[in-house]
PDB file of C-alpha atoms in Angstrom:
ATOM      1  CA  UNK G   1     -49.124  52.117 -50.881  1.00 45.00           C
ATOM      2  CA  UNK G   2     -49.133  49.268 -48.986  1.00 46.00           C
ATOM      3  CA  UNK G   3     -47.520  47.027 -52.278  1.00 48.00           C
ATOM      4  CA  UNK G   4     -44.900  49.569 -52.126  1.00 49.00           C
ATOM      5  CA  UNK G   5     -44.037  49.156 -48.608  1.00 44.00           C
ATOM      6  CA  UNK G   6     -43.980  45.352 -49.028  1.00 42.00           C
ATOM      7  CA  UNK G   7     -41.625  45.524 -51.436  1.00 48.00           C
ATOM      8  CA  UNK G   8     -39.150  47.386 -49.484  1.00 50.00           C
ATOM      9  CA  UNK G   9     -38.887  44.740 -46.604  1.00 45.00           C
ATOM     10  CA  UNK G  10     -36.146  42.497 -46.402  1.00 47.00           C
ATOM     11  CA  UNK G  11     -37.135  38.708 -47.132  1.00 47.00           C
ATOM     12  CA  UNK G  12     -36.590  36.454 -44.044  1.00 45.00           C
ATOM     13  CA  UNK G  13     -34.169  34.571 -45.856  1.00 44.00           C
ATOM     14  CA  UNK G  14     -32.063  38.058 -45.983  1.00 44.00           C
ATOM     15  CA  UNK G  15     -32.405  38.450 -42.271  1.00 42.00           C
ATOM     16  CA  UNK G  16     -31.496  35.154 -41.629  1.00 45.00           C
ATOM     17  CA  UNK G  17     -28.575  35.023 -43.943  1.00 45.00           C
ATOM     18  CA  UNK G  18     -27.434  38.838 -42.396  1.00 48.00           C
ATOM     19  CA  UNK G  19     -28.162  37.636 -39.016  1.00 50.00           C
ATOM     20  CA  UNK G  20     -25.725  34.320 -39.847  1.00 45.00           C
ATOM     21  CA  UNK G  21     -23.368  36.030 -41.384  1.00 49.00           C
ATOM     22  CA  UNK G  22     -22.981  38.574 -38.526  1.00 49.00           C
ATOM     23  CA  UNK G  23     -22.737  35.736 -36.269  1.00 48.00           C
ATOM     24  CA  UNK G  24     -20.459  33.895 -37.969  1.00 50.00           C
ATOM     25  CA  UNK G  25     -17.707  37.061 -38.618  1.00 54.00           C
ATOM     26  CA  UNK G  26     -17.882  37.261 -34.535  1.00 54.00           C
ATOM     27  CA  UNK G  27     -16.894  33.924 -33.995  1.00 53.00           C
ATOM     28  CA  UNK G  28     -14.321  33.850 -36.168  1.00 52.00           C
ATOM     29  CA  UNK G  29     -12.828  37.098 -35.075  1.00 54.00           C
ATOM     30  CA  UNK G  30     -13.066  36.043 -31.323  1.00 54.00           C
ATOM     31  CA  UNK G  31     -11.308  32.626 -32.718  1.00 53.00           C
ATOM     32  CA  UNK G  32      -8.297  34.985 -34.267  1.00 52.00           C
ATOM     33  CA  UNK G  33      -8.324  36.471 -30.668  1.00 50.00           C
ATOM     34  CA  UNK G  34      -7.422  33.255 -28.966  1.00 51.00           C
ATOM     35  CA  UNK G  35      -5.142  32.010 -31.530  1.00 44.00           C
ATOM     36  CA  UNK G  36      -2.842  35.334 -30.915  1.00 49.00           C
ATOM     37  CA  UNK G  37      -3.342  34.709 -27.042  1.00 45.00           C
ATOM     38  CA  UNK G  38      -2.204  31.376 -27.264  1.00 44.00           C
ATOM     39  CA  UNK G  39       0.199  31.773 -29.883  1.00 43.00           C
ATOM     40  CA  UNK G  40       3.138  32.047 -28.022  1.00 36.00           C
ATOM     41  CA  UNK G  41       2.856  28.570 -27.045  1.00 38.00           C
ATOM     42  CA  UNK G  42       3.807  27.423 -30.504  1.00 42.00           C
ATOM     43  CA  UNK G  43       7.370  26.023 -30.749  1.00 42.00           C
ATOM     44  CA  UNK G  44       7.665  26.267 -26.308  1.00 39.00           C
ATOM     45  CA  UNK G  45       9.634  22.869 -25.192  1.00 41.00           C
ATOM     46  CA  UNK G  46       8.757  21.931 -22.052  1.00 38.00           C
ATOM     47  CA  UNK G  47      10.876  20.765 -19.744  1.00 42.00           C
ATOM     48  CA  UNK G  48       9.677  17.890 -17.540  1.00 39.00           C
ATOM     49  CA  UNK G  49      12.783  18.044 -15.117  1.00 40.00           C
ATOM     50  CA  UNK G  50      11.847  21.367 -14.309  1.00 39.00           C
ATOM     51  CA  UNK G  51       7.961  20.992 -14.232  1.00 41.00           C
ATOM     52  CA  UNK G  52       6.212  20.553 -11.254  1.00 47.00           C
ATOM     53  CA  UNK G  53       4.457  17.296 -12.195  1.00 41.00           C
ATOM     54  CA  UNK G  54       6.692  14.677 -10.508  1.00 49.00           C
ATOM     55  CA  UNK G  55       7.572  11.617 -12.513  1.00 50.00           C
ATOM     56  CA  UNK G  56       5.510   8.443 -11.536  1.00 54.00           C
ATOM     57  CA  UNK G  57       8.433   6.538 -10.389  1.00 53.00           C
ATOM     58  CA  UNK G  58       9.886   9.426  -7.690  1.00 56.00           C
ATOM     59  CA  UNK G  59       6.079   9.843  -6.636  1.00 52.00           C
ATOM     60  CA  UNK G  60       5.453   6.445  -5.428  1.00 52.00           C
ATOM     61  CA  UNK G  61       9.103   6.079  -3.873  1.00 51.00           C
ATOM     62  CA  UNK G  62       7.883   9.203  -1.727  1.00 56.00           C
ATOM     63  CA  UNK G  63       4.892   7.386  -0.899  1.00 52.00           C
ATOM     64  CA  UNK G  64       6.034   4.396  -0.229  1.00 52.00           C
ATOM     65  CA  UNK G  65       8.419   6.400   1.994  1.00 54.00           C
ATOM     66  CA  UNK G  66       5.698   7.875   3.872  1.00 54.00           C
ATOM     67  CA  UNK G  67       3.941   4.812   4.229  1.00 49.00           C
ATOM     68  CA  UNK G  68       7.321   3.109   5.875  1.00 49.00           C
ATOM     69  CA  UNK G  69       7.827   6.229   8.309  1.00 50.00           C
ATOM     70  CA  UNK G  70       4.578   6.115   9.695  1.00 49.00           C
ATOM     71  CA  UNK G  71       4.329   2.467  10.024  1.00 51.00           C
ATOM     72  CA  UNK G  72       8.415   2.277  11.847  1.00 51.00           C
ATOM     73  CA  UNK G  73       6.839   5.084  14.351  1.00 49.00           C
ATOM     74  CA  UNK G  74       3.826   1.955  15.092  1.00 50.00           C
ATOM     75  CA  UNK G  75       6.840  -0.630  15.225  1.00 60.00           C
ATOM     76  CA  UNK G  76       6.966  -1.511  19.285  1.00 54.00           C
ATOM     77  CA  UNK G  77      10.509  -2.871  19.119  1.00 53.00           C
ATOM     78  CA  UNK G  78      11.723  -1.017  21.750  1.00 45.00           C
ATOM     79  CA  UNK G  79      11.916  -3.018  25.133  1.00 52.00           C
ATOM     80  CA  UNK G  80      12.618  -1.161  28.370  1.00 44.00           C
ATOM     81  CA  UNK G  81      15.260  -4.283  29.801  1.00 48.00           C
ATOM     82  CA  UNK G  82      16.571  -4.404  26.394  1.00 50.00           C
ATOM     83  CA  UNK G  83      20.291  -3.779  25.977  1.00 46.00           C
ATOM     84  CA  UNK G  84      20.255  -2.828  22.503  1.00 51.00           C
ATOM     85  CA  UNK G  85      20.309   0.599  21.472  1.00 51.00           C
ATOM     86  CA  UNK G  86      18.499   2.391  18.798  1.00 56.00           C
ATOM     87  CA  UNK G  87      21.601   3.024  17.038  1.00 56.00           C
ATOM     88  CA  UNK G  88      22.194  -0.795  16.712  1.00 71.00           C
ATOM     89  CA  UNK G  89      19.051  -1.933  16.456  1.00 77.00           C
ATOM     90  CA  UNK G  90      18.834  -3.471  12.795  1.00 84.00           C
ATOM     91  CA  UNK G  91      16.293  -1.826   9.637  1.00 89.00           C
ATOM     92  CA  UNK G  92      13.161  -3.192   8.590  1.00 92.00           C
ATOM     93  CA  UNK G  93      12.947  -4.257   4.864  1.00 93.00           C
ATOM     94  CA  UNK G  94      10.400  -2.333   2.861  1.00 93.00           C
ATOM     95  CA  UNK G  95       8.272  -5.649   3.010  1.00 95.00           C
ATOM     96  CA  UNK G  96       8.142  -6.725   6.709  1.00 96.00           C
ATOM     97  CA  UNK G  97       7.090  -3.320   7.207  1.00 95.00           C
ATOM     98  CA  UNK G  98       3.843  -3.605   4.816  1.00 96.00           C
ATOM     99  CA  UNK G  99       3.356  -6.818   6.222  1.00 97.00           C
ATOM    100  CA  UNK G 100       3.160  -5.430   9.829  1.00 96.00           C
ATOM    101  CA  UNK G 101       1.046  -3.122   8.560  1.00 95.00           C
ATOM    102  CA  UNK G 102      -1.168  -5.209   6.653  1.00 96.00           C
ATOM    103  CA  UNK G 103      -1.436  -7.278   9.582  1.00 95.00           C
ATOM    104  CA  UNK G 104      -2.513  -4.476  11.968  1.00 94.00           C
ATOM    105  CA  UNK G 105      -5.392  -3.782   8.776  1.00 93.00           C
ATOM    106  CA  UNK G 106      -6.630  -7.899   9.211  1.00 93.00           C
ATOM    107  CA  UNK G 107      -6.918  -7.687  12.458  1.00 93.00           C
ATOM    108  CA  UNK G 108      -9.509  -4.665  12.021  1.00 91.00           C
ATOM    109  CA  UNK G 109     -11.290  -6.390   9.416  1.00 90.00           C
ATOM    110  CA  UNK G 110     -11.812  -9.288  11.850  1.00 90.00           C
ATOM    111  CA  UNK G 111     -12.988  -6.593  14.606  1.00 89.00           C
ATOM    112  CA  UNK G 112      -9.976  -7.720  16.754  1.00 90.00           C
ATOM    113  CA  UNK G 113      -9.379  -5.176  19.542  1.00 90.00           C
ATOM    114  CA  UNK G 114      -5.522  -6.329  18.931  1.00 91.00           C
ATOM    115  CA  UNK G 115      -3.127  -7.638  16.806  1.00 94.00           C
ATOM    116  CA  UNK G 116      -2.031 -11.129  17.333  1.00 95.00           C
ATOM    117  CA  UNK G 117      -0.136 -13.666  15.847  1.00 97.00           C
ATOM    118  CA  UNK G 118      -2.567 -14.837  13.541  1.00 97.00           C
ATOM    119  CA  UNK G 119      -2.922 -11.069  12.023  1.00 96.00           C
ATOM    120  CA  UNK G 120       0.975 -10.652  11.441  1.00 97.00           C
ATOM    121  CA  UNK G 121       0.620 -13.970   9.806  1.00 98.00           C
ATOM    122  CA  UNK G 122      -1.991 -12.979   7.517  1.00 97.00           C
ATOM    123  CA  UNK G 123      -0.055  -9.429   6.681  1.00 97.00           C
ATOM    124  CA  UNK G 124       2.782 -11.276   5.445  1.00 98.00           C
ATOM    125  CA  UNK G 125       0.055 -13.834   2.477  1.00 98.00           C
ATOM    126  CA  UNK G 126      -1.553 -10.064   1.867  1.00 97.00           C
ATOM    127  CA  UNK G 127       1.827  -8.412   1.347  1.00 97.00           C
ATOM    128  CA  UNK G 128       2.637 -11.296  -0.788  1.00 96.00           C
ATOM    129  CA  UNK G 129       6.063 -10.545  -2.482  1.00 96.00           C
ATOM    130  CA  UNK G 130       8.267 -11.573   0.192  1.00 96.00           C
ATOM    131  CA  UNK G 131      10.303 -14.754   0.645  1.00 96.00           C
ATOM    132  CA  UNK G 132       8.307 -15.602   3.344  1.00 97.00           C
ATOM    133  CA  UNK G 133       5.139 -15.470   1.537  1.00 97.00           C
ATOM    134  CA  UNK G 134       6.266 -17.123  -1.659  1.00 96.00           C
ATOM    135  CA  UNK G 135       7.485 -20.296   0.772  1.00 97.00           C
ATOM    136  CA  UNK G 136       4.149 -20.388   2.455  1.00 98.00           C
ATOM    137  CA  UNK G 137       2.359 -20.565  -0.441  1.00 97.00           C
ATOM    138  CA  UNK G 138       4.323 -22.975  -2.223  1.00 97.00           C
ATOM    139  CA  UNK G 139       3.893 -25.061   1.054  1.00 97.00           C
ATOM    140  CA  UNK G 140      -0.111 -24.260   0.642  1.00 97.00           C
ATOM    141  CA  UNK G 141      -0.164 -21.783   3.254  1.00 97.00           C
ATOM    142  CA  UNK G 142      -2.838 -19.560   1.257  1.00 97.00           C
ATOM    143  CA  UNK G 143      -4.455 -16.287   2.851  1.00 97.00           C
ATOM    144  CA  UNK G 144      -7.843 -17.718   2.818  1.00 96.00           C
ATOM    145  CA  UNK G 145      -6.915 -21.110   4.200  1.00 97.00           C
ATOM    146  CA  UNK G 146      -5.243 -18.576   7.179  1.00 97.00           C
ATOM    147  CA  UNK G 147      -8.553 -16.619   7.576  1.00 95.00           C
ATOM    148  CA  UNK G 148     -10.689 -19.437   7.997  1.00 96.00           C
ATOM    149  CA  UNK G 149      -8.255 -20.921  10.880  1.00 96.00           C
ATOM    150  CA  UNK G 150      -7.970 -17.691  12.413  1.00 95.00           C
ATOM    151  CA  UNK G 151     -11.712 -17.593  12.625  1.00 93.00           C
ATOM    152  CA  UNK G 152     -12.202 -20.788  13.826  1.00 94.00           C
ATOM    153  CA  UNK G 153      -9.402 -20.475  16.661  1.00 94.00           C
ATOM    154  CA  UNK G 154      -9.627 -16.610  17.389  1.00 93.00           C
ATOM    155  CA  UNK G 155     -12.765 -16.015  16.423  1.00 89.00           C
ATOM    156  CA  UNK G 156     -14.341 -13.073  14.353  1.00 84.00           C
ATOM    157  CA  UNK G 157     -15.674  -9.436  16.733  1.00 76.00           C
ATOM    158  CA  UNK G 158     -19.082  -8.104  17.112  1.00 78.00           C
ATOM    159  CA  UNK G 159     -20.306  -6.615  13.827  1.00 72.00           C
ATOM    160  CA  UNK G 160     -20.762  -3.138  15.859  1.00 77.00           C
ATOM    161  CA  UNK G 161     -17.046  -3.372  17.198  1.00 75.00           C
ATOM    162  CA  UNK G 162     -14.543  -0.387  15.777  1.00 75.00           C
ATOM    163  CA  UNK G 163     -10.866  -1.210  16.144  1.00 74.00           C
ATOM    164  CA  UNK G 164      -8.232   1.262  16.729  1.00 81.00           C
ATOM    165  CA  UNK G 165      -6.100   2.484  13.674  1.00 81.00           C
ATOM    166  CA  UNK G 166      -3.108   0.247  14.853  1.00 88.00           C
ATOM    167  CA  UNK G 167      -4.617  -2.672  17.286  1.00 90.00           C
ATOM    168  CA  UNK G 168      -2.089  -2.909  20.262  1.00 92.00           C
ATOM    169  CA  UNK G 169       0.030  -6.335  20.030  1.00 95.00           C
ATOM    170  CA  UNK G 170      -0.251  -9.027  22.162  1.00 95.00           C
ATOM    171  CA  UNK G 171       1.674 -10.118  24.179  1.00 96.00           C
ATOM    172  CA  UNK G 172       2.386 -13.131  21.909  1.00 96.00           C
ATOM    173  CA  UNK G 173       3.140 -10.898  18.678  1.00 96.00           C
ATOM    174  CA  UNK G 174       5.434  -8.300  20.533  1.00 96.00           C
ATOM    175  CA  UNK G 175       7.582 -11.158  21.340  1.00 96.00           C
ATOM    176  CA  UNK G 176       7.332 -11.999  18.040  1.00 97.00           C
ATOM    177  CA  UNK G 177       8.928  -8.577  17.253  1.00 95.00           C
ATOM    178  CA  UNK G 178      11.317  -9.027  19.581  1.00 95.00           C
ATOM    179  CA  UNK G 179      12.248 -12.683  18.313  1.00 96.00           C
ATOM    180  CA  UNK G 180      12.546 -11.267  14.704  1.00 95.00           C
ATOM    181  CA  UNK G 181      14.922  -7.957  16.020  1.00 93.00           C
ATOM    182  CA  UNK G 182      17.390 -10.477  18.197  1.00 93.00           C
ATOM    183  CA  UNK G 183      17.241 -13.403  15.682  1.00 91.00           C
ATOM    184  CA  UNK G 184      18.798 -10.758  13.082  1.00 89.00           C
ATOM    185  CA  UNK G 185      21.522  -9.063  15.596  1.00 89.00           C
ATOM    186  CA  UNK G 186      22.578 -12.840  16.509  1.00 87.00           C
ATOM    187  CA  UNK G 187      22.810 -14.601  13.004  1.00 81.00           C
ATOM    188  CA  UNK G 188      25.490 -11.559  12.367  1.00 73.00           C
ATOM    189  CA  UNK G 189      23.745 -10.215   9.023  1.00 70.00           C
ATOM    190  CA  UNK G 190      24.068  -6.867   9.006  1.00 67.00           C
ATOM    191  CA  UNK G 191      20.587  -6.570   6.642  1.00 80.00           C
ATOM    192  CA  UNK G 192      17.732  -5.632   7.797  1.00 90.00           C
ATOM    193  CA  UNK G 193      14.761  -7.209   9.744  1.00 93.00           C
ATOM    194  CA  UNK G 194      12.570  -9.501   7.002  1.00 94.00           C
ATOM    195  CA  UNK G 195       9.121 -11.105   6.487  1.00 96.00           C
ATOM    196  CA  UNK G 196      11.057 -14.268   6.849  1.00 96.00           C
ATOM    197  CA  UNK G 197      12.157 -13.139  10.128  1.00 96.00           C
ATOM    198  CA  UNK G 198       8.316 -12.459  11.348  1.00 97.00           C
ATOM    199  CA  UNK G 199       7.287 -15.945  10.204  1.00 98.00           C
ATOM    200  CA  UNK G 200      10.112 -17.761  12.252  1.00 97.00           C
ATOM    201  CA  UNK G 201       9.453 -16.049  15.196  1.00 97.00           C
ATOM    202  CA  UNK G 202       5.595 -16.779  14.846  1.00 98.00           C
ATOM    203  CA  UNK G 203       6.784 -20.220  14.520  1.00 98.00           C
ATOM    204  CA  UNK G 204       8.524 -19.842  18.034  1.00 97.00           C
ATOM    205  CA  UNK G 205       5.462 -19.203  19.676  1.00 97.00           C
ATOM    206  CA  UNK G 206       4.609 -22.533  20.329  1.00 96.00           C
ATOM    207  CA  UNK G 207       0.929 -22.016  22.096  1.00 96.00           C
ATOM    208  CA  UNK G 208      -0.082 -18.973  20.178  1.00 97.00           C
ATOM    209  CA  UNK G 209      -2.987 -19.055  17.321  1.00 97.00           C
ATOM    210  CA  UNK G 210      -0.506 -17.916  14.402  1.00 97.00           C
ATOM    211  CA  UNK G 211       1.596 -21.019  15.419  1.00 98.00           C
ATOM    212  CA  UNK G 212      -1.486 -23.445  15.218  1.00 97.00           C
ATOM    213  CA  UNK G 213      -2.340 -22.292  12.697  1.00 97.00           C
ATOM    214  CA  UNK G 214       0.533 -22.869  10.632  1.00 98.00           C
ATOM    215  CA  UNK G 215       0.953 -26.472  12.085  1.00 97.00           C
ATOM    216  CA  UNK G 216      -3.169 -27.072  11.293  1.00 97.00           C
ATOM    217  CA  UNK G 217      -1.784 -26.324   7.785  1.00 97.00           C
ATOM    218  CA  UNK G 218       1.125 -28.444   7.387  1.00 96.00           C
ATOM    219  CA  UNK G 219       3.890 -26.221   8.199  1.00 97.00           C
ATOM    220  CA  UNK G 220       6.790 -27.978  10.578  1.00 97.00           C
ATOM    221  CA  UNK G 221      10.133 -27.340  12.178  1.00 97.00           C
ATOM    222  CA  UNK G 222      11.786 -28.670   8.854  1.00 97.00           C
ATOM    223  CA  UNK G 223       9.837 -26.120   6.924  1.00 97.00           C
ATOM    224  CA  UNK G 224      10.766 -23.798   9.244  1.00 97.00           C
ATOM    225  CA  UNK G 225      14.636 -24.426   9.071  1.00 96.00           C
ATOM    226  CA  UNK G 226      14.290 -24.814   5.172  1.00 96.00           C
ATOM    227  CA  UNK G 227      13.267 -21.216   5.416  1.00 96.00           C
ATOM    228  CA  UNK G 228      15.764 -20.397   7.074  1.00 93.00           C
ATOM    229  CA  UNK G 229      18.629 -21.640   5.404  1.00 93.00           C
ATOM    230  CA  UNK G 230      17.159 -19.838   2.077  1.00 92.00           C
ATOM    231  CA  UNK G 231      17.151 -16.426   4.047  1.00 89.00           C
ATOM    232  CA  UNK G 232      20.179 -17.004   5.218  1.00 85.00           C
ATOM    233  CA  UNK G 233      21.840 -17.615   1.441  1.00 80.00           C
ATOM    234  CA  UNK G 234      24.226 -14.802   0.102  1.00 68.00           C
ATOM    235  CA  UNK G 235      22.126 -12.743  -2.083  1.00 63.00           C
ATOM    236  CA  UNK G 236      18.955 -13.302  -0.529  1.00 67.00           C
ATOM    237  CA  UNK G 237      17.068  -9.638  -0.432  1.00 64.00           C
ATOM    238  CA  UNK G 238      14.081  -9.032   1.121  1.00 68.00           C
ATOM    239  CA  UNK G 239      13.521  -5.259   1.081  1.00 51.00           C
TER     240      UNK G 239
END
């Protein structure tokens, strides 16, 4: 009775094959399921001017547009006694801006509680594309050589010391500013307001750190109008 019982069960292997088998007819019927889901996106063209993924080139000019908005709503160029109006007050080139801003960032990273000379100076070596910054370097006006005056003439803030977002300007660099805004309305150009600009006027300042600090490096008043005369050539852009 109990051989004939025995007999009757299924081996393991059986129920293991069954069991697989079972298994396997699921998946691939829940595989078949998908397929005709998904099917109708065989042959579909998509169109990337109509897609909502922006190319990479019209994303960053939209940044980069962003970036100069909020930084000209920083920009103190306006002067109370000033007779200039809005209106004809000239544009700042894509690059002075970043270097203004860049400036405003070294002077937090040296726990200034403002941004001076010395920190628009450095904004225009960490911008680095600019006419102004190509001639420094080329004149061995580096960014680190810059820091390492600045520290030594400034000084560096307490470790615990928080700077604001956008460091006021001293008195020094907002005449800066100013230099760099009349300089451009008197010379005629009708461009707009460059790095090169920013680095003469710095060199104006005769007792401020940014001006030291270039002459501790070896800039000069030749160097100066050298710079000058190459912003001033026909087909010089800075933007």
């Amino acid at each position: 009775m109990a051989a004939h019982l025995l007999s009757n069960l299924p081996s393991t292997t059986q129920i293991s094959k069954s069991g697989f088998a079972t298994k396997h007819n699921q998946s691939h019927t829940t595989r078949q399921a998908q397929f005709r889901k998904s099917s109708w996106l065989i042959g579909t063209k998509i169109n990337s001017s109509s897609a909502n993924f922006p190319l990479r080139s019209s994303y960053m000019v939209s940044k980069r547009r962003q970036i100069a908005a909020k930084v000209l709503s920083s920009l103190p160029t306006s002067r109370p006694n000033s007779a200039v109006s809005n209106e004809k007050a000239p544009k700042w080139s894509w690059r002075a801006i970043k270097s203004f801003a860049m400036g405003e960032l070294e002077a937090r990273k040296l726990k200034h509680p403002t941004t001076g000379t010395e920190g628009i100076l450095m904004g225009i070596l960490v911008e680095g594309t600019s006419l102004a910054a190509k001639f420094l370097r080329a004149n061995g006006v580096t960014l680190f050589k810059v820091r390492d005056e600045s520290v030594k003439i400034v000084g560096k803030g307490d470790f615990f010391f928080f700077s604001p977002e956008h460091p006021p300007l001293t008195e020094e660099a907002q005449r800066v500013i100013n230099w760099a805004v009349d300089h451009k309305l008197k010379s005629g150009n009708s461009g707009e307001v460059t790095a090169s600009d920013l680095l003469l006027g710095i060199w104006s300042e005769t007792n401020s750190p940014g001006h030291k600090i270039l002459a501790a490096l070896g800039f000069s008043d030749e160097k100066a109008k050298e710079l000058e005369s190459l912003s001033s050539e026909p087909g010089s852009v800075d933007d």
